Coordinates of C-alpha atoms in Angstrom, one line a residue:
M30 CA 0.0 0.0 0.0
S31 CA 1.1 3.5 -0.8
S32 CA 1.8 5.9 2.0
G33 CA -0.5 8.3 0.2
R34 CA -3.6 6.5 1.5
T35 CA -6.6 8.8 1.6
H36 CA -8.3 9.6 4.8
L37 CA -11.9 8.9 3.8
K38 CA -14.1 7.7 6.5
W39 CA -15.4 4.2 5.6
T40 CA -18.8 3.1 6.7
D41 CA -19.4 0.0 8.8
E42 CA -20.9 -1.7 5.7
Q43 CA -17.8 -1.0 3.7
I44 CA -15.5 -2.3 6.4
D45 CA -17.6 -5.4 6.7
I46 CA -17.2 -6.0 3.0
R47 CA -13.5 -5.3 3.0
T48 CA -12.8 -7.6 5.9
C49 CA -15.2 -10.5 4.9
K50 CA -13.3 -13.8 4.7
S51 CA -15.9 -15.6 2.6
N52 CA -14.7 -16.8 -0.8
R53 CA -18.0 -15.9 -2.4
I54 CA -19.5 -12.5 -1.7
I55 CA -22.3 -10.6 -3.4
V56 CA -22.7 -6.9 -2.4
E57 CA -26.3 -5.8 -2.8
A58 CA -25.8 -2.1 -3.3
N59 CA -28.1 0.9 -3.7
A60 CA -27.7 3.5 -6.4
G61 CA -25.0 6.0 -5.6
A62 CA -23.7 3.9 -2.7
A63 CA -20.0 4.0 -3.9
K64 CA -20.1 0.5 -5.4
T65 CA -16.9 0.8 -7.3
T66 CA -15.1 2.5 -4.4
T67 CA -16.1 -0.4 -2.2
A68 CA -14.9 -2.9 -4.8
A69 CA -11.6 -1.0 -4.9
L70 CA -11.4 -1.0 -1.1
T71 CA -11.8 -4.8 -1.1
I72 CA -8.9 -5.1 -3.6
A73 CA -6.8 -3.0 -1.3
G74 CA -7.7 -5.3 1.6
L75 CA -6.7 -8.4 -0.4
V76 CA -3.4 -6.8 -1.2
E77 CA -2.8 -6.0 2.4
R78 CA -3.5 -9.6 3.3
G79 CA -0.8 -10.8 0.9
A80 CA -2.7 -11.4 -2.4
N81 CA -0.6 -10.9 -5.6
P82 CA -1.9 -7.8 -7.4
K83 CA -1.2 -9.5 -10.8
K84 CA -3.6 -12.3 -9.8
I85 CA -6.5 -10.0 -8.9
L86 CA -8.9 -9.5 -11.8
A87 CA -10.9 -6.3 -11.6
L88 CA -13.7 -6.7 -14.2
S89 CA -16.5 -4.4 -15.2
F90 CA -19.3 -4.5 -17.8
T91 CA -18.5 -1.2 -19.5
E92 CA -15.4 0.9 -20.4
P93 CA -16.7 3.8 -18.2
G94 CA -16.8 1.2 -15.4
V95 CA -13.1 0.4 -16.0
K96 CA -12.3 4.1 -15.7
A97 CA -14.3 4.3 -12.5
F98 CA -12.2 1.5 -11.1
E99 CA -9.0 3.5 -11.9
T100 CA -10.4 6.6 -10.2
A101 CA -11.5 4.5 -7.2
F102 CA -8.0 3.0 -6.8
A103 CA -6.6 6.4 -6.1
R104 CA -9.5 7.2 -3.8
V105 CA -8.7 4.2 -1.6
G106 CA -5.0 4.9 -1.6
L107 CA -3.7 2.1 -3.8
G108 CA -0.2 3.1 -4.9
R109 CA 0.6 3.4 -8.6
E110 CA 3.1 0.5 -8.5
I111 CA 0.3 -1.8 -7.3
V112 CA -2.3 -0.4 -9.7
R113 CA 0.0 -1.0 -12.7
Q114 CA 0.1 -4.7 -11.8
L115 CA -3.7 -5.1 -11.5
P116 CA -5.4 -6.7 -14.5
V117 CA -8.4 -4.3 -15.0
G118 CA -10.8 -4.4 -17.9
T119 CA -14.2 -5.3 -19.2
V120 CA -15.4 -8.9 -19.4
E121 CA -15.5 -8.4 -23.1
D122 CA -11.8 -7.4 -23.3
F123 CA -10.9 -10.3 -20.9
S124 CA -12.8 -12.8 -23.2
A125 CA -11.1 -11.4 -26.3
A126 CA -7.7 -11.9 -24.8
R127 CA -8.4 -15.5 -23.8
L128 CA -9.8 -16.3 -27.2
E129 CA -6.6 -14.8 -28.8
R130 CA -4.6 -17.1 -26.7
L131 CA -6.8 -20.1 -27.8
E132 CA -7.0 -19.1 -31.5
G133 CA -3.4 -17.9 -31.8
S134 CA -4.3 -14.7 -33.6
K135 CA -6.1 -11.5 -33.2
V136 CA -9.6 -11.1 -34.6
Q137 CA -10.8 -7.7 -35.8
R138 CA -13.1 -6.1 -33.2
T139 CA -15.7 -3.5 -34.2
K140 CA -17.8 -1.3 -32.1
R141 CA -19.9 0.9 -34.5
P142 CA -23.0 -0.4 -36.4
E143 CA -21.5 1.2 -39.6
E144 CA -18.6 -1.3 -39.4
V145 CA -20.9 -4.3 -39.7
R146 CA -23.8 -2.8 -41.7
T147 CA -22.8 -4.7 -44.9
A148 CA -22.6 -8.0 -43.0
V149 CA -26.1 -7.5 -41.6
T150 CA -27.7 -6.5 -44.9
D151 CA -26.0 -9.4 -46.6
A152 CA -27.4 -11.7 -43.9
I153 CA -30.9 -10.2 -44.5
A154 CA -30.8 -11.1 -48.2
H155 CA -29.8 -14.7 -47.5
A156 CA -32.2 -15.0 -44.6
R157 CA -35.1 -13.9 -46.7
E158 CA -34.3 -16.5 -49.3
W159 CA -34.0 -19.3 -46.7
A160 CA -37.2 -18.3 -44.9
E161 CA -39.3 -17.9 -48.0
A162 CA -38.3 -21.3 -49.2
R163 CA -39.3 -23.0 -46.0
F164 CA -41.9 -20.7 -44.3
P165 CA -43.5 -18.6 -47.0
G166 CA -44.9 -15.3 -45.7
E167 CA -43.3 -15.5 -42.3
F168 CA -40.3 -13.2 -43.0
S169 CA -41.5 -9.7 -42.2
L170 CA -38.7 -7.5 -43.4
H171 CA -38.9 -6.0 -46.9
G172 CA -36.2 -4.3 -48.9
T173 CA -32.5 -4.2 -48.1
G174 CA -33.1 -3.7 -44.3
H175 CA -30.7 -0.8 -43.9
L176 CA -33.0 1.0 -41.5
A177 CA -33.3 -2.1 -39.4
V178 CA -29.6 -2.7 -38.9
E179 CA -29.1 -1.0 -35.5
G180 CA -32.3 -2.6 -34.1
L181 CA -31.2 -6.0 -35.3
L182 CA -27.8 -5.6 -33.7
E183 CA -29.5 -4.9 -30.4
E184 CA -31.7 -8.0 -30.9
F185 CA -28.6 -10.0 -31.7
G186 CA -27.1 -8.7 -28.4
Q187 CA -30.0 -10.1 -26.5
I188 CA -30.0 -13.4 -28.4
K189 CA -26.3 -13.8 -27.6
G190 CA -26.4 -12.5 -24.0
T191 CA -29.2 -14.9 -23.1
L192 CA -27.5 -17.8 -25.0
A193 CA -31.1 -18.4 -26.1
I194 CA -30.3 -20.9 -28.9
Q195 CA -27.7 -22.8 -26.9
R196 CA -29.9 -23.1 -23.9
A197 CA -32.8 -24.3 -26.1
G198 CA -30.8 -27.6 -26.5
E199 CA -29.0 -29.4 -29.3
Y200 CA -32.2 -30.4 -31.0
F201 CA -33.4 -26.8 -31.5
S202 CA -34.8 -26.3 -34.9
L203 CA -35.7 -22.7 -36.0
T204 CA -39.4 -22.3 -36.9
P205 CA -41.9 -19.5 -36.4
Q206 CA -43.2 -21.4 -33.3
T207 CA -39.8 -22.1 -31.7
A208 CA -38.8 -18.5 -32.3
S209 CA -41.9 -17.4 -30.5
D210 CA -41.2 -19.8 -27.7
L211 CA -37.8 -18.2 -27.2
G212 CA -39.3 -14.7 -27.1
F213 CA -37.8 -13.4 -30.3
S214 CA -39.2 -12.7 -33.7
F215 CA -38.8 -15.4 -36.4
T216 CA -37.4 -12.8 -38.7
A217 CA -34.7 -11.6 -36.3
L218 CA -33.6 -15.2 -35.5
V219 CA -33.3 -16.2 -39.2
I220 CA -31.2 -13.1 -39.9
F221 CA -29.1 -13.8 -36.8
K222 CA -28.5 -17.4 -38.0
E223 CA -27.2 -16.1 -41.4
Y224 CA -25.2 -13.3 -39.8
E225 CA -23.5 -15.7 -37.4
H226 CA -22.7 -18.0 -40.3
Q227 CA -21.0 -15.1 -42.1
R228 CA -19.2 -14.0 -38.9
T229 CA -18.0 -17.2 -37.5
N230 CA -19.3 -20.3 -39.3
F231 CA -20.2 -21.5 -35.8
L232 CA -23.7 -22.3 -36.8
G233 CA -22.7 -23.7 -40.1
G234 CA -20.3 -26.2 -38.6
D235 CA -17.4 -25.2 -41.0
G236 CA -14.9 -23.9 -38.5
E237 CA -14.2 -22.2 -35.2
Q238 CA -12.3 -19.0 -36.3
A239 CA -14.3 -15.8 -36.2
R240 CA -13.9 -13.4 -39.1
F241 CA -14.7 -10.4 -36.9
R242 CA -16.3 -9.6 -33.5
Y243 CA -18.8 -6.9 -32.7
R244 CA -19.7 -5.6 -29.2
G245 CA -20.3 -8.6 -26.9
D246 CA -19.2 -11.2 -29.4
A247 CA -16.0 -12.1 -27.6
T248 CA -17.9 -13.0 -24.5
Y249 CA -20.5 -14.9 -26.5
D250 CA -18.0 -16.8 -28.5
L251 CA -16.0 -17.8 -25.4
A252 CA -19.2 -18.8 -23.6
R253 CA -20.3 -20.9 -26.5
L254 CA -17.0 -22.8 -26.5
L255 CA -17.1 -23.3 -22.8
I256 CA -20.4 -25.1 -22.9
S257 CA -19.6 -27.0 -26.1
D258 CA -19.6 -30.8 -25.9
D259 CA -16.4 -30.9 -27.9
P260 CA -14.4 -27.8 -26.9
P261 CA -11.1 -27.1 -28.8
F262 CA -9.1 -27.3 -25.6
S263 CA -8.4 -29.7 -22.8
W264 CA -8.4 -29.1 -19.1
E265 CA -4.6 -28.8 -19.1
N266 CA -4.6 -25.9 -21.6
H267 CA -7.9 -24.4 -20.5
P268 CA -8.1 -20.7 -21.7
L269 CA -9.5 -19.5 -18.4
W270 CA -6.7 -20.8 -16.2
V271 CA -4.9 -17.6 -15.3
G272 CA -3.8 -18.4 -11.8
A273 CA -6.4 -15.9 -10.4
E274 CA -6.5 -15.4 -6.7
A275 CA -9.5 -13.1 -6.8
V276 CA -12.1 -11.9 -9.3
I277 CA -13.8 -8.6 -8.4
F278 CA -16.8 -7.9 -10.7
D279 CA -18.4 -4.5 -10.7
E280 CA -21.8 -3.7 -12.3
M281 CA -23.0 -7.2 -11.7
H282 CA -26.5 -6.1 -12.4
D283 CA -25.6 -6.1 -16.1
C284 CA -24.7 -9.8 -16.0
N285 CA -26.2 -12.0 -18.6
W286 CA -26.0 -15.7 -19.4
A287 CA -22.9 -15.4 -21.6
I288 CA -21.0 -13.3 -19.0
F289 CA -22.1 -15.6 -16.2
T290 CA -21.0 -18.6 -18.1
V291 CA -17.5 -17.1 -18.4
L292 CA -17.4 -16.1 -14.7
R293 CA -18.6 -19.4 -13.5
K294 CA -16.1 -21.4 -15.5
L295 CA -13.3 -18.9 -14.5
L296 CA -14.0 -19.6 -10.8
E297 CA -14.2 -23.3 -11.4
V298 CA -10.9 -23.5 -13.3
N299 CA -9.0 -21.2 -10.9
E300 CA -9.7 -23.3 -7.8
G301 CA -9.8 -21.3 -4.5
C302 CA -10.3 -18.0 -6.3
V303 CA -12.1 -15.4 -4.2
F304 CA -15.2 -13.7 -5.9
L305 CA -16.8 -10.4 -5.1
G306 CA -19.7 -9.2 -7.2
V307 CA -21.1 -5.7 -6.7
G308 CA -24.4 -4.6 -8.2
D309 CA -27.9 -3.2 -7.7
R310 CA -30.6 -5.7 -8.6
D311 CA -33.1 -2.9 -9.2
Q312 CA -31.0 -1.6 -12.1
V313 CA -31.4 -4.8 -14.2
I314 CA -32.9 -3.8 -17.5
H315 CA -33.4 -7.0 -19.5
A316 CA -33.4 -5.3 -22.9
G317 CA -29.7 -4.4 -22.4
D318 CA -27.8 -7.4 -23.9
G319 CA -30.0 -9.9 -22.1
A320 CA -29.2 -8.8 -18.5
D321 CA -30.9 -11.0 -16.0
S322 CA -31.7 -10.3 -12.4
Y323 CA -31.5 -14.1 -11.8
F324 CA -27.7 -13.7 -11.2
M325 CA -28.2 -11.1 -8.5
K326 CA -30.8 -13.2 -6.8
D327 CA -31.1 -17.0 -6.7
G328 CA -29.0 -17.8 -9.8
F329 CA -25.7 -17.5 -8.1
D330 CA -26.8 -19.9 -5.4
V331 CA -28.1 -22.4 -7.9
E332 CA -25.2 -22.2 -10.5
I333 CA -22.2 -21.7 -8.2
G334 CA -23.1 -22.0 -4.5
R335 CA -24.5 -19.9 -1.7
P336 CA -22.6 -16.6 -1.4
K337 CA -22.3 -14.3 1.6
R338 CA -24.6 -11.4 0.8
L339 CA -23.7 -8.0 2.3
P340 CA -25.6 -4.8 2.0
L341 CA -24.4 -1.4 0.8
T342 CA -27.3 0.9 1.6
L343 CA -25.8 4.3 2.3
T344 CA -26.0 6.5 -0.9
H345 CA -23.7 9.4 -1.3
R346 CA -25.4 10.6 -4.5
F347 CA -28.5 12.2 -3.0
G348 CA -30.2 13.1 0.3
E349 CA -32.9 11.5 2.4
S350 CA -35.7 13.3 0.6
L351 CA -35.0 11.2 -2.4
A352 CA -33.6 8.1 -0.7
Q353 CA -36.8 7.5 1.3
P354 CA -39.3 7.4 -1.6
L355 CA -36.8 5.5 -3.7
G356 CA -36.4 2.9 -0.9
R357 CA -40.2 2.6 -0.6
F358 CA -40.5 2.1 -4.4
A359 CA -37.8 -0.6 -4.4
S360 CA -38.9 -2.1 -1.1
K361 CA -35.5 -2.1 0.4
A362 CA -33.5 -0.2 3.0
Y363 CA -32.1 3.1 1.8
T364 CA -30.2 5.7 3.8
A365 CA -28.4 8.8 2.6
S366 CA -25.3 10.7 3.7
K367 CA -26.3 13.5 6.1
D368 CA -24.1 16.0 4.1
R369 CA -26.2 15.5 1.0
R370 CA -29.2 17.7 0.3
S371 CA -31.7 17.0 -2.4
A372 CA -35.3 17.6 -3.3
V373 CA -38.1 15.8 -5.2
E374 CA -40.9 17.6 -7.0
V375 CA -43.9 16.2 -8.9
K376 CA -45.4 18.5 -11.4
I377 CA -48.3 18.4 -13.9
A378 CA -47.3 18.8 -17.5
N379 CA -49.8 18.0 -20.2
T380 CA -47.9 19.2 -23.2
A381 CA -44.4 19.3 -24.6
E382 CA -44.5 23.1 -24.1
E383 CA -45.3 22.7 -20.4
I384 CA -42.4 20.2 -20.1
L385 CA -40.3 22.9 -21.8
H386 CA -41.2 25.3 -19.0
V387 CA -39.9 22.8 -16.5
V388 CA -36.6 22.5 -18.5
E389 CA -36.3 26.3 -18.8
E390 CA -36.7 26.7 -15.0
A391 CA -34.0 24.2 -14.6
T392 CA -31.6 26.0 -16.9
R393 CA -32.3 29.4 -15.3
S394 CA -31.6 27.8 -11.9
R395 CA -28.3 26.4 -13.1
R396 CA -27.2 29.7 -14.6
G397 CA -28.4 31.5 -11.6
L398 CA -26.1 29.5 -9.4
D399 CA -23.0 30.2 -11.4
E400 CA -22.3 31.7 -14.8
D401 CA -20.2 28.7 -15.6
S402 CA -22.7 26.1 -14.4
G403 CA -23.0 23.4 -17.1
L404 CA -26.3 22.7 -18.8
Q405 CA -25.1 19.1 -19.1
D406 CA -25.9 18.8 -15.4
V407 CA -29.5 19.1 -16.4
A408 CA -30.8 15.8 -17.9
V409 CA -34.2 15.0 -19.3
L410 CA -34.6 11.2 -19.2
L411 CA -37.2 9.8 -21.6
R412 CA -39.0 6.5 -21.4
H413 CA -40.1 6.9 -25.0
P414 CA -37.5 8.8 -27.1
G415 CA -40.0 9.2 -30.0
S416 CA -41.9 11.6 -27.8
A417 CA -38.9 14.0 -27.8
V418 CA -39.8 15.6 -31.2
E419 CA -41.8 18.5 -29.8
L420 CA -39.5 19.1 -26.9
E421 CA -36.5 19.3 -29.2
H422 CA -38.4 21.7 -31.5
F423 CA -39.1 24.0 -28.5
L424 CA -35.5 23.8 -27.3
I425 CA -34.3 24.9 -30.8
L426 CA -36.8 27.8 -30.8
K427 CA -35.6 28.9 -27.4
N428 CA -32.0 28.6 -28.5
L429 CA -31.3 26.2 -25.7
P430 CA -28.4 23.9 -26.7
Y431 CA -29.0 20.2 -26.2
E432 CA -27.6 16.8 -27.2
T433 CA -29.4 13.5 -27.6
V434 CA -27.9 10.4 -26.0
G435 CA -29.1 6.9 -26.9
F436 CA -31.3 8.0 -29.7
K437 CA -31.3 10.1 -32.8
S438 CA -32.4 13.7 -32.9
F439 CA -35.8 14.1 -34.6
L440 CA -34.0 15.9 -37.4
E441 CA -32.1 12.7 -38.2
R442 CA -34.9 10.2 -37.7
P443 CA -35.6 8.3 -40.9
E444 CA -39.4 8.6 -40.8
V445 CA -39.1 12.4 -40.4
L446 CA -36.6 12.7 -43.2
F447 CA -38.9 10.5 -45.4
I448 CA -42.0 12.6 -44.8
R449 CA -39.9 15.8 -45.3
L450 CA -38.7 14.6 -48.7
L451 CA -42.2 13.6 -49.8
L452 CA -43.6 17.0 -48.7
T453 CA -40.7 18.9 -50.5
A454 CA -41.5 17.0 -53.7
A455 CA -45.2 17.5 -53.3
V456 CA -45.1 21.3 -52.9
D457 CA -42.2 21.6 -55.4
L458 CA -39.7 23.4 -53.3
Q459 CA -36.0 23.5 -54.1
A460 CA -33.0 22.7 -51.9
K461 CA -34.7 21.9 -48.6
F462 CA -32.0 19.7 -47.1
S463 CA -28.5 20.3 -45.9
T464 CA -25.9 18.1 -47.6
E465 CA -25.7 15.7 -44.7
M466 CA -29.4 15.4 -44.2
L467 CA -30.1 14.9 -48.0
L468 CA -28.1 11.7 -48.2
A469 CA -29.9 10.3 -45.1
A470 CA -33.3 11.5 -46.5
K471 CA -32.8 9.8 -49.9
R472 CA -31.8 6.5 -48.2
A473 CA -34.7 6.6 -45.8
T474 CA -37.2 7.3 -48.6
W475 CA -35.8 4.4 -50.7
Q476 CA -36.1 2.1 -47.7
F477 CA -39.7 3.1 -46.9
I478 CA -40.8 2.8 -50.5
G479 CA -38.7 -0.3 -51.3
G480 CA -38.1 -1.7 -54.8
T481 CA -35.2 -1.2 -57.2
L482 CA -34.8 1.3 -60.1
P483 CA -35.8 0.0 -63.6
G484 CA -32.7 -0.5 -65.7
T485 CA -30.4 -1.2 -62.7
G486 CA -28.8 -4.5 -61.8
G487 CA -30.6 -4.6 -58.5
A488 CA -30.2 -3.2 -55.0
G489 CA -26.5 -2.5 -55.3
E490 CA -26.8 -0.3 -58.4
T491 CA -30.0 1.3 -57.0
S492 CA -28.1 2.3 -53.9
Q493 CA -25.4 3.9 -56.0
V494 CA -28.0 5.9 -58.0
V495 CA -29.8 7.0 -54.8
D496 CA -26.6 8.1 -53.1
S497 CA -25.3 10.1 -56.1
A498 CA -28.6 11.8 -57.1
T499 CA -29.0 15.5 -56.5
E500 CA -32.0 16.6 -54.6
E501 CA -33.7 17.8 -57.7
N502 CA -32.8 14.7 -59.7
F503 CA -34.0 12.4 -56.9
R504 CA -37.4 14.1 -56.6
S505 CA -37.9 14.4 -60.4
F506 CA -36.7 11.0 -61.5
V507 CA -35.4 8.6 -58.9
L508 CA -38.5 8.9 -56.6
H509 CA -40.9 8.1 -59.4
G510 CA -38.7 5.2 -60.6
L511 CA -38.8 3.7 -57.1
L512 CA -42.6 4.2 -57.0
R513 CA -43.1 2.4 -60.3
D514 CA -41.2 -0.7 -58.9
A515 CA -42.8 -0.6 -55.5
G516 CA -45.9 -2.7 -54.7
H517 CA -49.1 -1.2 -56.0
S518 CA -50.5 -0.5 -52.5
V519 CA -47.4 1.2 -51.4
S520 CA -47.0 3.4 -54.4
E521 CA -50.7 4.2 -54.4
R522 CA -50.6 5.4 -50.8
I523 CA -47.5 7.5 -51.3
L524 CA -48.9 9.2 -54.5
Q525 CA -52.2 9.9 -52.7
A526 CA -50.4 11.4 -49.8
M527 CA -48.3 13.6 -52.1
A528 CA -51.4 14.7 -53.9
L529 CA -53.0 15.8 -50.6
A530 CA -49.9 17.6 -49.6
S531 CA -49.5 19.5 -52.9
N532 CA -52.0 22.2 -51.8
N533 CA -49.4 23.4 -49.3
I534 CA -52.0 23.6 -46.5
V535 CA -50.3 22.6 -43.3
A536 CA -53.6 21.8 -41.6
D537 CA -53.9 18.9 -44.1
L538 CA -50.8 17.1 -42.9
P539 CA -52.7 14.7 -40.6
K540 CA -54.6 13.6 -43.7
V541 CA -51.3 13.2 -45.6
V542 CA -49.8 11.0 -42.8
A543 CA -53.0 9.0 -42.6
A544 CA -52.9 8.3 -46.3
L545 CA -49.3 7.1 -46.0
E546 CA -50.2 4.6 -43.3
I547 CA -46.7 5.2 -41.9
N548 CA -47.1 2.4 -39.4
E549 CA -47.7 -0.2 -42.1
L550 CA -44.6 1.1 -44.0
A551 CA -42.6 1.0 -40.8
R552 CA -43.5 -2.7 -40.2
R553 CA -42.0 -3.5 -43.6
V554 CA -38.6 -2.0 -42.8
F555 CA -38.2 -2.6 -39.0
V556 CA -38.1 -5.8 -37.1
R557 CA -38.8 -4.6 -33.6
S558 CA -42.3 -3.6 -32.6
S559 CA -40.8 -1.0 -30.3
D560 CA -39.2 0.8 -33.3
V561 CA -42.6 1.0 -34.9
E562 CA -44.1 2.5 -31.8
E563 CA -41.4 5.1 -31.6
I564 CA -42.1 6.0 -35.2
E565 CA -45.7 6.5 -34.5
S566 CA -44.8 8.7 -31.5
S567 CA -42.3 10.8 -33.5
V568 CA -44.6 11.4 -36.4
S569 CA -47.4 12.5 -34.0
G570 CA -44.9 14.9 -32.5
L571 CA -44.0 16.2 -36.0
L572 CA -47.7 16.9 -36.7
N573 CA -48.0 18.9 -33.5
V574 CA -44.9 20.9 -34.4
A575 CA -46.4 21.6 -37.8
K576 CA -49.4 23.4 -36.2
R577 CA -47.1 26.3 -35.4
Y578 CA -46.5 27.1 -39.1
T579 CA -48.7 28.8 -41.6
S580 CA -48.0 26.5 -44.5
T581 CA -46.2 23.2 -45.4
S582 CA -43.4 25.2 -47.1
S583 CA -42.8 27.4 -44.1
L584 CA -42.5 24.2 -42.0
L585 CA -39.9 22.8 -44.4
E586 CA -38.0 26.1 -44.5
A587 CA -37.8 26.0 -40.7
L588 CA -36.6 22.4 -40.6
L589 CA -33.9 23.3 -43.1
Q590 CA -32.7 26.1 -40.8
Y591 CA -32.8 23.7 -37.8
D592 CA -30.5 21.4 -39.8
Y593 CA -27.9 24.1 -40.3
A594 CA -28.3 25.4 -36.7
A595 CA -27.7 21.9 -35.3
R596 CA -24.5 21.5 -37.4
A597 CA -23.2 25.0 -36.5
K598 CA -23.3 24.6 -32.7
S599 CA -19.9 24.3 -31.0
Q600 CA -19.1 20.8 -29.8
K601 CA -17.7 22.4 -26.7
E602 CA -20.8 24.2 -25.8
S603 CA -22.6 23.2 -22.6
R604 CA -25.8 21.4 -23.5
I605 CA -28.9 20.0 -21.8
V606 CA -28.8 16.2 -22.0
L607 CA -31.8 14.4 -23.6
S608 CA -31.3 10.7 -23.0
N609 CA -33.2 7.5 -23.1
I610 CA -33.2 5.9 -19.7
E611 CA -31.1 2.9 -20.7
S612 CA -28.2 5.1 -21.7
S613 CA -28.2 7.0 -18.4
K614 CA -27.2 4.0 -16.4
G615 CA -23.9 4.7 -14.5
L616 CA -24.3 8.5 -14.9
E617 CA -25.5 11.2 -12.5
F618 CA -26.7 14.8 -12.9
D619 CA -27.4 17.7 -10.6
H620 CA -31.0 18.0 -11.9
V621 CA -32.9 15.1 -13.5
I622 CA -36.3 15.6 -15.2
V623 CA -38.4 12.5 -16.0
P624 CA -41.4 13.6 -18.1
G625 CA -44.5 11.5 -18.9
V626 CA -44.7 9.3 -15.8
N627 CA -48.2 8.5 -16.8
K628 CA -50.7 5.8 -16.2
G629 CA -50.8 3.5 -19.2
S630 CA -47.4 4.5 -20.6
F631 CA -44.9 4.3 -17.7
D632 CA -46.2 2.1 -15.0
G633 CA -47.2 -1.5 -14.3
N634 CA -45.5 -4.5 -12.6
R635 CA -43.2 -5.6 -15.4
P636 CA -39.7 -5.7 -14.0
D637 CA -38.2 -3.7 -16.8
E638 CA -40.6 -0.8 -16.4
R639 CA -40.0 -0.7 -12.7
S640 CA -36.2 -0.9 -13.2
L641 CA -36.3 1.9 -15.8
F642 CA -38.1 4.2 -13.4
Y643 CA -35.7 3.3 -10.6
V644 CA -32.7 4.0 -12.8
A645 CA -34.1 7.3 -14.0
A646 CA -35.0 8.6 -10.5
S647 CA -31.7 7.6 -9.0
R648 CA -29.6 9.6 -11.4
A649 CA -30.3 12.9 -9.6
R650 CA -27.9 14.4 -7.2
N651 CA -29.7 17.6 -6.1
L652 CA -33.2 17.8 -7.7
L653 CA -35.5 15.2 -9.2
T654 CA -38.5 16.5 -11.1
L655 CA -41.2 14.0 -12.2
T656 CA -44.1 15.1 -14.4
H657 CA -47.4 13.5 -15.3
A658 CA -50.5 14.5 -17.2
T659 CA -53.6 15.7 -15.3
G660 CA -55.4 12.7 -13.8
R661 CA -52.9 10.3 -15.2
A662 CA -50.3 9.9 -12.5
S663 CA -48.5 6.6 -12.7
E664 CA -48.6 4.3 -9.8
F665 CA -44.8 4.7 -9.7
L666 CA -45.4 8.1 -8.3
A667 CA -47.3 7.0 -5.2
G668 CA -44.3 7.1 -2.8
F669 CA -43.1 10.4 -4.2
L670 CA -46.3 12.3 -3.6
R671 CA -46.3 11.9 0.2

């Protein structure tokens, strides 16, 4: 230990965890209860008792979690010479390293959807051919599937994280019924099968070497090998034998079946290894890569053995006024540091404009505290990002800078760009898109319409023509060529909508959207029902925005100016954060606003809904503002209204 040990006062709970002699410990922590610091404190205790720092694995689920570890080491007084020896990283990085040792070479790792887009769209084409030959009419995705790529990658993450196919057994056969039994769409699973065949040949049986790995793939690939009946290694050269004396796993609430399979085998192979897992069971959101609360509850007992469970109840993030109702909501003990002050307010907000007033008050408060107070310390956390369209519009009008996290700004949403391009063509306006938005608008329009251009060799050549066309050329020639090749019902709906829009009367836009039947078009180009629901919400928001303008052309003019304004803003400028709740995990803000906590849209007993609300409410340091519509307060608010 370094002589520079900090002089923080540790709580009795932290001391109990640090000094616990059990080989299997799970720390059931509350939000903001210094989970990572406590994990680092435990590592310091192990080193003091003689453990070799090189043999203590400090693992986290995310890269920010790894950085939090590094900060925590300094906080608990671990010297640099010791920290340099500690193997610290994500479970994904650890798995990739063990696979490299097994495979004898590095495999390209990718993190951005753009890097695997071609692999996904190629898989879609092959999957459609396979499905139509065996189960005609069951494959729901039309066209190239470009708009569905990001949603499909998230679906793949859940399929892999849950080890759904492997756990279904060796006799699993993919049919619409078996897909439904697993809880996934038939279309997504067929595409997944083809994608994995391209990526690894694992499912094709032609080899074991992956061609590339996307986020989460290393853990999945390693877990798949670990449960294989014929693994490519023996016990003597097992890839998980690292001589580990301890494994410290932070963010355990993000654990899924693939991660747990690696952890379980790691503890089995490294006999006598100490394990400490730290997490908050109420932050388990199953949509995130297949996270499962099973492992924070009975799963560990069943799969590994009964651990010593220790609490970490004292939150340092917020005060008692938030800790008490949050504890009531989660039905668990919750205390707060006495030096923390926080407040909770519940307000009625029936419209986006009323929510804007709440946001404006928050920004005035921040700026009133200090000229340099960052707007990024004000966060609006959204259950349904599609509902952000009107709020974004008002923020632009008020010249309040903002950034979206976890979802696209309404200016970039494909359905908004598609409708904008159709309206621009219908009222015959010129140059209504910035260069960046035009390319996205052309691609979105092609995907919603479908088809290929007459005279081209198929989707590849059509894509080239779409991308290279000027705005005028696309509207005058390419658009009509696509409509000629689209199905009769699709082209008829779009032409009818454009005819209705040609009068330039903004009040007629609801009729235009109704004629498009945008939901039906969306179901053709997206796999997930949640994507279709968000599209319905965003289009509704766009129609409400349109009411503020005198004509369709004036709306389009305004949207063009918004495009340029969004591009012109300084990246260094302090901004309000608009985030979906999932992306706010692990973050905290001075003031958190959670709009739309309404009956029927953000309530119920489903674990994910409750966890999402818990995560959102527990991000606040100083002030939490919850809003609901008149007479529609969610049952989640009951404990916060006292």
